[in-house]
XYZ file of C-alpha atoms in Angstrom:
454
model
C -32.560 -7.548 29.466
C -30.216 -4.841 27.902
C -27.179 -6.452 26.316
C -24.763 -2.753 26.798
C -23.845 -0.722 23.988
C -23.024 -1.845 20.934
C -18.976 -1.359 20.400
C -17.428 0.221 17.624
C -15.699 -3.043 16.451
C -19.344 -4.539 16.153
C -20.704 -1.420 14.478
C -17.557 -2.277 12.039
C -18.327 -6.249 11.484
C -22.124 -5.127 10.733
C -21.185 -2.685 7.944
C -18.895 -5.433 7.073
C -21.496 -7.806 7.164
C -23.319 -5.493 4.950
C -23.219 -6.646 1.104
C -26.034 -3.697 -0.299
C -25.405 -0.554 0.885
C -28.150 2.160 1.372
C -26.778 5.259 -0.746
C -24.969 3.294 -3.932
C -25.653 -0.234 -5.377
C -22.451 -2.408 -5.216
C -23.230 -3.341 -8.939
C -23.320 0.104 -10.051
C -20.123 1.428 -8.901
C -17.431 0.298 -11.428
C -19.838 1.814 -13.991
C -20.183 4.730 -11.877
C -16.018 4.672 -12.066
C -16.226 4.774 -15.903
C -18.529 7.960 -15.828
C -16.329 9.747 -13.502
C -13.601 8.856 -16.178
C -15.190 10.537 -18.755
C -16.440 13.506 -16.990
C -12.818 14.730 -16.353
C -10.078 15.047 -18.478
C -6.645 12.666 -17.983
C -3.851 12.541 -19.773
C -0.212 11.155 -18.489
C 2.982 11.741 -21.378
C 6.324 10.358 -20.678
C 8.743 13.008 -20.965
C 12.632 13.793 -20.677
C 13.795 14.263 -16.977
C 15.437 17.515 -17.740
C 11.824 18.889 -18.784
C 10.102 17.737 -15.596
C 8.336 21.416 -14.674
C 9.471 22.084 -10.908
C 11.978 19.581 -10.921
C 15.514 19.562 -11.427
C 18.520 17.568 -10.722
C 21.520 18.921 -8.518
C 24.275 19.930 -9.351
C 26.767 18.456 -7.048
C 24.799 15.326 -6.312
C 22.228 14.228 -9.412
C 19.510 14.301 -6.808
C 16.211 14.766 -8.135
C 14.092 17.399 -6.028
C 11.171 19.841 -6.293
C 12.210 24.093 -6.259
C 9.386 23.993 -3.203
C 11.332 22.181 -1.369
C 8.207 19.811 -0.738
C 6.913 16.948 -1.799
C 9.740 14.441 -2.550
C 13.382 13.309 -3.695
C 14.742 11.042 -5.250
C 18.219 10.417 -4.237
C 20.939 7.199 -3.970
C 21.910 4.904 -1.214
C 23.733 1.821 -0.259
C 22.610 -1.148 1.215
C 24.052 -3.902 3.409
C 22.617 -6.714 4.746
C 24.450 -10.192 6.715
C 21.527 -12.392 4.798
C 20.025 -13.041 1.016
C 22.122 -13.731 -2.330
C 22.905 -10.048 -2.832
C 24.389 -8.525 0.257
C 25.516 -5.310 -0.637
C 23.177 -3.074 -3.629
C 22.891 0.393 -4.679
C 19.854 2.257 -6.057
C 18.025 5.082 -6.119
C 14.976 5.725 -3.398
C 12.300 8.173 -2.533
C 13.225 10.284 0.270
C 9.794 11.957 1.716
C 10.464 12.777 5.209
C 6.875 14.410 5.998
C 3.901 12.285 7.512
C 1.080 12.053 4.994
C -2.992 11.475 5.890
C -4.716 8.277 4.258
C -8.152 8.900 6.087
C -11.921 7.316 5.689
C -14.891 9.119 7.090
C -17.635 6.899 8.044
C -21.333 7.988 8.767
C -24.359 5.579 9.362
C -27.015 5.397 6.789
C -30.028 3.237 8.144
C -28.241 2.121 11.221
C -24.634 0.495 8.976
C -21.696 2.553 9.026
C -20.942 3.620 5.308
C -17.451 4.952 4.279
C -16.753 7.465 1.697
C -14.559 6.809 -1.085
C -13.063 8.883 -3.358
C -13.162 8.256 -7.311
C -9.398 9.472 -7.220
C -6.988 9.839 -10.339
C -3.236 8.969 -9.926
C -0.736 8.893 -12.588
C 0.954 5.691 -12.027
C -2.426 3.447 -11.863
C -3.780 1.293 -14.377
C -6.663 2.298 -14.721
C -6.038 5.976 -13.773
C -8.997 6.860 -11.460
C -9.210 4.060 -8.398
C -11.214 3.763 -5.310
C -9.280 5.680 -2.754
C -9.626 7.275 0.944
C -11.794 9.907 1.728
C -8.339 12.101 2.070
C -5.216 10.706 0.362
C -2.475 13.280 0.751
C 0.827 14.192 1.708
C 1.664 17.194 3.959
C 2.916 19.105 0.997
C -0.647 18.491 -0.923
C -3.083 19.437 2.304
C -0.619 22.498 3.594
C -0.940 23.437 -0.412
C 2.527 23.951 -0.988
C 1.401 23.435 -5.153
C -0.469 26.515 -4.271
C -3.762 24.730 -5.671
C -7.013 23.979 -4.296
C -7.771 23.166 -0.572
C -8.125 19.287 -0.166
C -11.757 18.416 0.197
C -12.887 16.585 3.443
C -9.277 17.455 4.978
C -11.015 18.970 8.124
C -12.259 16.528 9.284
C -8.739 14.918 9.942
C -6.653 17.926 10.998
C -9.320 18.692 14.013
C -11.017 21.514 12.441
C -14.430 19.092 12.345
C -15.431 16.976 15.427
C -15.644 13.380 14.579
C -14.968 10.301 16.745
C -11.935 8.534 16.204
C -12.055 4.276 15.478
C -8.415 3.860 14.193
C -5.328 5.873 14.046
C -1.670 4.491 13.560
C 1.051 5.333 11.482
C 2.388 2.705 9.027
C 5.085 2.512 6.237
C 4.939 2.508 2.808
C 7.244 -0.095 0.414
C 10.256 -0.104 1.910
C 11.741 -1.129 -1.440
C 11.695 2.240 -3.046
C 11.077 4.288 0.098
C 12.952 5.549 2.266
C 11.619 5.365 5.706
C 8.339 7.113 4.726
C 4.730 6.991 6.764
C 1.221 7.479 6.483
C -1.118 8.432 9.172
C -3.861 5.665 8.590
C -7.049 7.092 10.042
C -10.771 6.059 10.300
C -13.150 8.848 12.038
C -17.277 9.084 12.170
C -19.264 12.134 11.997
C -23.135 11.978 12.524
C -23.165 14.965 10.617
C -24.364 16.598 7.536
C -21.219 16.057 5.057
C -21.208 18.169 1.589
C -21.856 16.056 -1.114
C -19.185 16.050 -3.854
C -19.740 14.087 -7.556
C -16.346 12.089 -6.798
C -17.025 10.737 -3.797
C -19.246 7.950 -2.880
C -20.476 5.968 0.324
C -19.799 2.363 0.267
C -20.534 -0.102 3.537
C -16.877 -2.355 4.522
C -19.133 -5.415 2.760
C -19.619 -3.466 -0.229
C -15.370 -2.668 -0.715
C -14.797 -6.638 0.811
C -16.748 -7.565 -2.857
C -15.060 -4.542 -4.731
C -11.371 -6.208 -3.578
C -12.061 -9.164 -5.842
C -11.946 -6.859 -9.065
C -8.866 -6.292 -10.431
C -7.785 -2.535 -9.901
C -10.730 -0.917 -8.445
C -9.514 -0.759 -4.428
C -6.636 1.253 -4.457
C -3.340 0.892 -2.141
C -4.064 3.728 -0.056
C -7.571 2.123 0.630
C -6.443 -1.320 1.105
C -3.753 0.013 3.946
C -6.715 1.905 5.589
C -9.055 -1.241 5.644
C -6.357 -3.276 6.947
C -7.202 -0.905 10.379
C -10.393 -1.524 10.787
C -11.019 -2.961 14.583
C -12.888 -5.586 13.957
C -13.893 -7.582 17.145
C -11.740 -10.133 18.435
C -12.662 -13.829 17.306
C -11.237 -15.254 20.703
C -9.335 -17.230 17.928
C -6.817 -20.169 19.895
C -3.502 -19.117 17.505
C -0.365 -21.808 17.361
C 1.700 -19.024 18.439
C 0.500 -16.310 21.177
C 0.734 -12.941 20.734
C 3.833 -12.547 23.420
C 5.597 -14.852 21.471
C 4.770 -13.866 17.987
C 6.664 -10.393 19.705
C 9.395 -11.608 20.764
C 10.073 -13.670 17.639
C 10.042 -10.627 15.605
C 12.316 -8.475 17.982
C 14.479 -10.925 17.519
C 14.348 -11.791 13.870
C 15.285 -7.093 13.927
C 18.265 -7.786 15.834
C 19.379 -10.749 13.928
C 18.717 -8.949 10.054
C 19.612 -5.280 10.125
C 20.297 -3.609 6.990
C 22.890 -1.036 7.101
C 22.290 2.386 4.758
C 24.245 5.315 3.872
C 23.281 8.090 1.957
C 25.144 8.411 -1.979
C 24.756 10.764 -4.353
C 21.945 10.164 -6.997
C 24.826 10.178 -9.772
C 26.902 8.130 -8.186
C 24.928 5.043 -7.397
C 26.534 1.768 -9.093
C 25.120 -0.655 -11.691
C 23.194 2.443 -12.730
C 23.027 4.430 -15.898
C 21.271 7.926 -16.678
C 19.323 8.569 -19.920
C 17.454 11.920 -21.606
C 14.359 10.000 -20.049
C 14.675 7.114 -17.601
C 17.393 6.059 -15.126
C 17.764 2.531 -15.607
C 19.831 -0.252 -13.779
C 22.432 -1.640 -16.148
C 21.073 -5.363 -16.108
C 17.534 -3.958 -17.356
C 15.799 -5.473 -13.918
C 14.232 -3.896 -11.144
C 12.632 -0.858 -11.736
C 13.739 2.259 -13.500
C 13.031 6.253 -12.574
C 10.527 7.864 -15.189
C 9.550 11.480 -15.997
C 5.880 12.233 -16.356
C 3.500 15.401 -17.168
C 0.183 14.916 -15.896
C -3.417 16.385 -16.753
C -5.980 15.835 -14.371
C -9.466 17.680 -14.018
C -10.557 16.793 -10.421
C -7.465 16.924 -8.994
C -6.213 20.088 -6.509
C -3.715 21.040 -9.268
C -4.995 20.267 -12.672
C -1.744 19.750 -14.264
C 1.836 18.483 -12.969
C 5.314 17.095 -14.060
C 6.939 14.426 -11.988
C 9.032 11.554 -11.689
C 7.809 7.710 -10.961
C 9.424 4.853 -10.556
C 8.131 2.666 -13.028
C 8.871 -1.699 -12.311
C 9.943 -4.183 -14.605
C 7.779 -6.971 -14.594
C 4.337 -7.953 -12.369
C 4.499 -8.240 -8.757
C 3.425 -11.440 -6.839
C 2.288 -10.935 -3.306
C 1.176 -14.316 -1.167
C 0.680 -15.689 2.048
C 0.136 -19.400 1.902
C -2.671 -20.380 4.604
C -3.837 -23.422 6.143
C -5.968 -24.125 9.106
C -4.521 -25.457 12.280
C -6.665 -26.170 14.960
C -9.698 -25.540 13.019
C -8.291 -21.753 12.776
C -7.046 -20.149 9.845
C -3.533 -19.211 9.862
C -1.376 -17.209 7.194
C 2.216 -17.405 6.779
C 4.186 -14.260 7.586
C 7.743 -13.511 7.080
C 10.226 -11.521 8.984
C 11.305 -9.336 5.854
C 14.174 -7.113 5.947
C 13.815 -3.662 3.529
C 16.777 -0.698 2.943
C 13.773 1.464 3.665
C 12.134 0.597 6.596
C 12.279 2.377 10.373
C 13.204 -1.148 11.890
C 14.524 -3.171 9.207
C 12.215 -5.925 9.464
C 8.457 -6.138 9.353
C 5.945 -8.853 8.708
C 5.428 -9.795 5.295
C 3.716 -11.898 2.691
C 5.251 -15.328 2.538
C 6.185 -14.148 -0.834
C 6.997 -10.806 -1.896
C 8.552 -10.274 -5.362
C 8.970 -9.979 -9.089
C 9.983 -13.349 -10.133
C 11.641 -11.847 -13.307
C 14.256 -10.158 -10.732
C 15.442 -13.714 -9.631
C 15.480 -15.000 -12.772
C 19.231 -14.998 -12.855
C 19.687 -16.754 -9.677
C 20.738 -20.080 -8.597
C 17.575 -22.050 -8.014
C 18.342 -22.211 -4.077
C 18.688 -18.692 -4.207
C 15.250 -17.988 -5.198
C 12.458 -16.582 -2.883
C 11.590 -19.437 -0.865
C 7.755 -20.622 -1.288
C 7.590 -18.949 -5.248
C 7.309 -21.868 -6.832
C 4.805 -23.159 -4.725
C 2.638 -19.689 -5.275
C 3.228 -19.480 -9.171
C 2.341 -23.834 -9.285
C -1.110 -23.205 -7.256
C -3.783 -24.624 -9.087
C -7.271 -22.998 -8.552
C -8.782 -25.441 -6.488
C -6.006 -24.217 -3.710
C -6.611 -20.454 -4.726
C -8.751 -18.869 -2.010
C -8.239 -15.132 -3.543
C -6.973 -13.881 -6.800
C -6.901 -10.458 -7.552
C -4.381 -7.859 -9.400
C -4.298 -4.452 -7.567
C -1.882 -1.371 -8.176
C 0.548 -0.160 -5.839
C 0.977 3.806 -4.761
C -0.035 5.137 -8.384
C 1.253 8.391 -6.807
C 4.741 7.570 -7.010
C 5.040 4.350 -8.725
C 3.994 3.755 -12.588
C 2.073 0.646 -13.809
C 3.264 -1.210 -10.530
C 0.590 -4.410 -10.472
C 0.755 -7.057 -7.899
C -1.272 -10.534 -8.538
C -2.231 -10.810 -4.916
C -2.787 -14.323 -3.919
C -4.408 -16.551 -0.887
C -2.443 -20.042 -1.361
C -3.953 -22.752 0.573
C -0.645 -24.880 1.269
C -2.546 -27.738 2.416
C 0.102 -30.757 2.822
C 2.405 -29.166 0.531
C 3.043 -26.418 2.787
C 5.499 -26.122 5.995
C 4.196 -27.619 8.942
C 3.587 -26.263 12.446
C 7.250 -25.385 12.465
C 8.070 -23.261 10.167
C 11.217 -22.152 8.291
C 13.860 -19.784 9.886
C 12.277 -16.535 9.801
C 8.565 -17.416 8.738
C 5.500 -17.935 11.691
C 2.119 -19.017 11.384
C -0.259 -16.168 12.536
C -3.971 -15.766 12.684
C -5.432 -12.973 10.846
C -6.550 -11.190 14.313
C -2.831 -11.559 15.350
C -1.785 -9.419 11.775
C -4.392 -6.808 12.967
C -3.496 -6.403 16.398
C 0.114 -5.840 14.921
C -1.280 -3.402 11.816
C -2.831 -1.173 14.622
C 0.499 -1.281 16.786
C 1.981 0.366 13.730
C 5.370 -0.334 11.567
C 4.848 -4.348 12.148
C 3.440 -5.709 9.197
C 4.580 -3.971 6.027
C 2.048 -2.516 3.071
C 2.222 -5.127 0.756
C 0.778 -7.448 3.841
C -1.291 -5.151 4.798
C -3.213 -5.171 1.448
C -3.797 -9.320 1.999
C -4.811 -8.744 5.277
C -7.675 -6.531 3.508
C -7.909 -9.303 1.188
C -8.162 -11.610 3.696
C -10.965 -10.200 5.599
C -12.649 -9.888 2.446
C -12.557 -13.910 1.628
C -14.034 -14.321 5.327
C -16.621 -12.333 4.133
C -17.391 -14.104 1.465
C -17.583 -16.941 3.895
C -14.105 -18.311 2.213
């Protein structure tokens, strides 16, 4: 009796399914990371703003932009918001108005779909080369505005290759420090012959769920990717359905819009401009850095740029629990400056605790204590991972699973926090701008603990 063709999604939860790959051992690739380090030279040096090659500041506004006119800015705006203990802010952002690709090409390789990975240098990550996409670049870098070499593997996402497409949706980036900037997250197949290049590598979905639970190997870009995947629906029974999950979170949009208006770069409040950083008066937050850049596999082997460099380590948690036999994460409604709609699912917490340090206990983000208490008996995952080392320097997240057990909210939650399934978070992630990067990456996670049989 034939039982149809097999889907795509079940194609998917095989290679996911898949702990050994059949091109690369999963034991041997963080060594085969280190050799890839060595065989290229990398070299990042902190420098003055004002000797950023390419870059210069405006006259009449401060702004910080590129003589191409690509790539990025980094300019000032004001905030508002109705809710939270600061209501109004100020602060610099990155303004990059183009659409960037974050693609994965998968192949089979002895019947499991394999995906190839890039051993991919980026100035802000720690350490410097990372696991990324098969094609990881902005419309500046693939159009080759830096004038430099042609982006390898790029056809195959612009339509010049044939391929079959399994996921495509655009998504945001942090809506922190961006401003209202996408990413085309792609997965495609070819069943044909691809070149073989020394920096790539083919890894099966099982073999990156296992790579996710070492620190800083995965990078962002990947993590947002594998947070597409179509894996097949578990038929799970969810406390909320999916209609009302949506119109909870129109709601929650209406009900917490932030308000932003352009400001000149020099004119933002609270901060002050050095020979080398822009900084924030009170010494939190984050501050804007000037970087030159030496890099021997990348499309342009040397660069100056800024980077927006944190103070302190992220945390990024969902607390979980089952309910009805059916695990269940945590999301909140979370309003960002830089965001198309405001609001977008989040982490139940999102933060660096040293930023609230200052505040009134009840002022605090709600649920921190509970993360940063966790013992490791309630710890399903644990990992530290880097945010987009592109733009960002030394920004680490300890990404957590929390179970909340009876500590945590019951069925009804707080004002502005829901109870979802993990197949609810995907079926949002491939509806696109719903559930914001720094969830995305713990949905990843996520699926990588229920592969571990977590």
């Amino acid at each position: 009796m034939s039982l149809g063709p097999v889907t795509d999604a079940a194609r998917l939860a095989l290679s996911a399914a898949t702990a050994e790959g059949a091109v690369m051992r999963t034991e041997d690739v963080v060594r085969w990371l280190g050799e890839r380090r060595r065989g290229n030279r990398f070299r990042v040096e902190r420098i003055p703003l004002d000797r950023m090659d390419g870059w210069y500041a405006d006259d009449g506004t401060g702004d910080i932009r590129h003589r191409s006119g690509g790539f990025f800015t980094v300019e000032g705006i004001r905030a508002r918001t109705g809710h939270g203990p600061v209501r109004v802010w100020e602060q610099p952002i990155i303004c990059q108005r183009e659409v960037g690709i974050l693609g994965i090409l998968v192949k089979e390789f002895d019947g499991v779909l394999h995906c190839l990975m890039q051993a991919k240098m980026e100035p802000g990550n720690r350490p410097l080369l990372q696991l990324s996409p098969t094609v990881q670049a902005t419309r500046s870098n693939y159009t080759r505005v830096h004038r430099g070499a042609r982006v390898k593997y790029i056809d195959y996402f612009t339509g010049s290759e044939r391929v079959r497409v399994l996921a495509d949706s655009q998504q945001s980036e942090h809506g922190s420090w961006f401003h209202r900037k996408s990413n085309r997250n792609t997965i495609v197949e070819t069943d044909g012959d691809v070149p073989r290049d020394d920096d790539y590598c083919w890894l099966t979905l099982g073999q990156i769920a296992a790579l996710l639970h070492h620190d800083n190997v995965i990078n962002m870009d990947s993590r947002t990717v594998l947070s597409c995947v179509p894996l097949p629906d578990a038929g799970e029974e969810a406390l909320h359905p999916d209609t009302e999950v949506d119109r909870w979170l129109e709601a929650e949009r209406a009900r917490r819009k932030v308000h932003v208006e352009p400001l000149p770069l020099s004119a933002i409040d609270g901060w002050r401009r050095g020979t080398h950083t822009i900084d924030h008066e009170s010494g939190r937050y984050f501050r804007v850095v000037g970087v030159s850049v030496q890099a021997g596999n990348r499309e342009v082997t040397g660069w100056s740029q800024p980077l927006f460099e944190p103070r302190g380590l992220g945390v990024t948690a969902f607390l979980t629990r089952r309910i009805g036999g059916v695990r269940h994460v945590l999301a909140q409604a979370r309003a960002e400056a830089g965001l198309h709609d405001s609001v977008e699912l989040a982490p139940t917490v999102q933060c660096t605790p040293e930023n609230y340090a200052h505040l009134a206990p009840g002022d605090r983000p709600l649920f921190l204590d509970q993360v940063l208490a966790a013992g490791r008996a309630d710890i399903l995952y644990e990992a530290v991972h880097s945010e987009e080392g592109g733009r960002f320097l030394g920004a680490d997240s300890r990404c957590l699973l929390v179970e909340a057990g009876d500590r945590g909210p019951g069925d009804d939650a707080p004002s502005g926090y829901r109870w979802l399934t993990a197949g609810q978070l995907s079926r949002l992630v491939r509806r696109g701008h719903h559930v914001n990067v720094q969830a995305r990456t713990l949905l990843a996670c996520l699926n990588a603990t229920a592969a571990a049989g977590r």
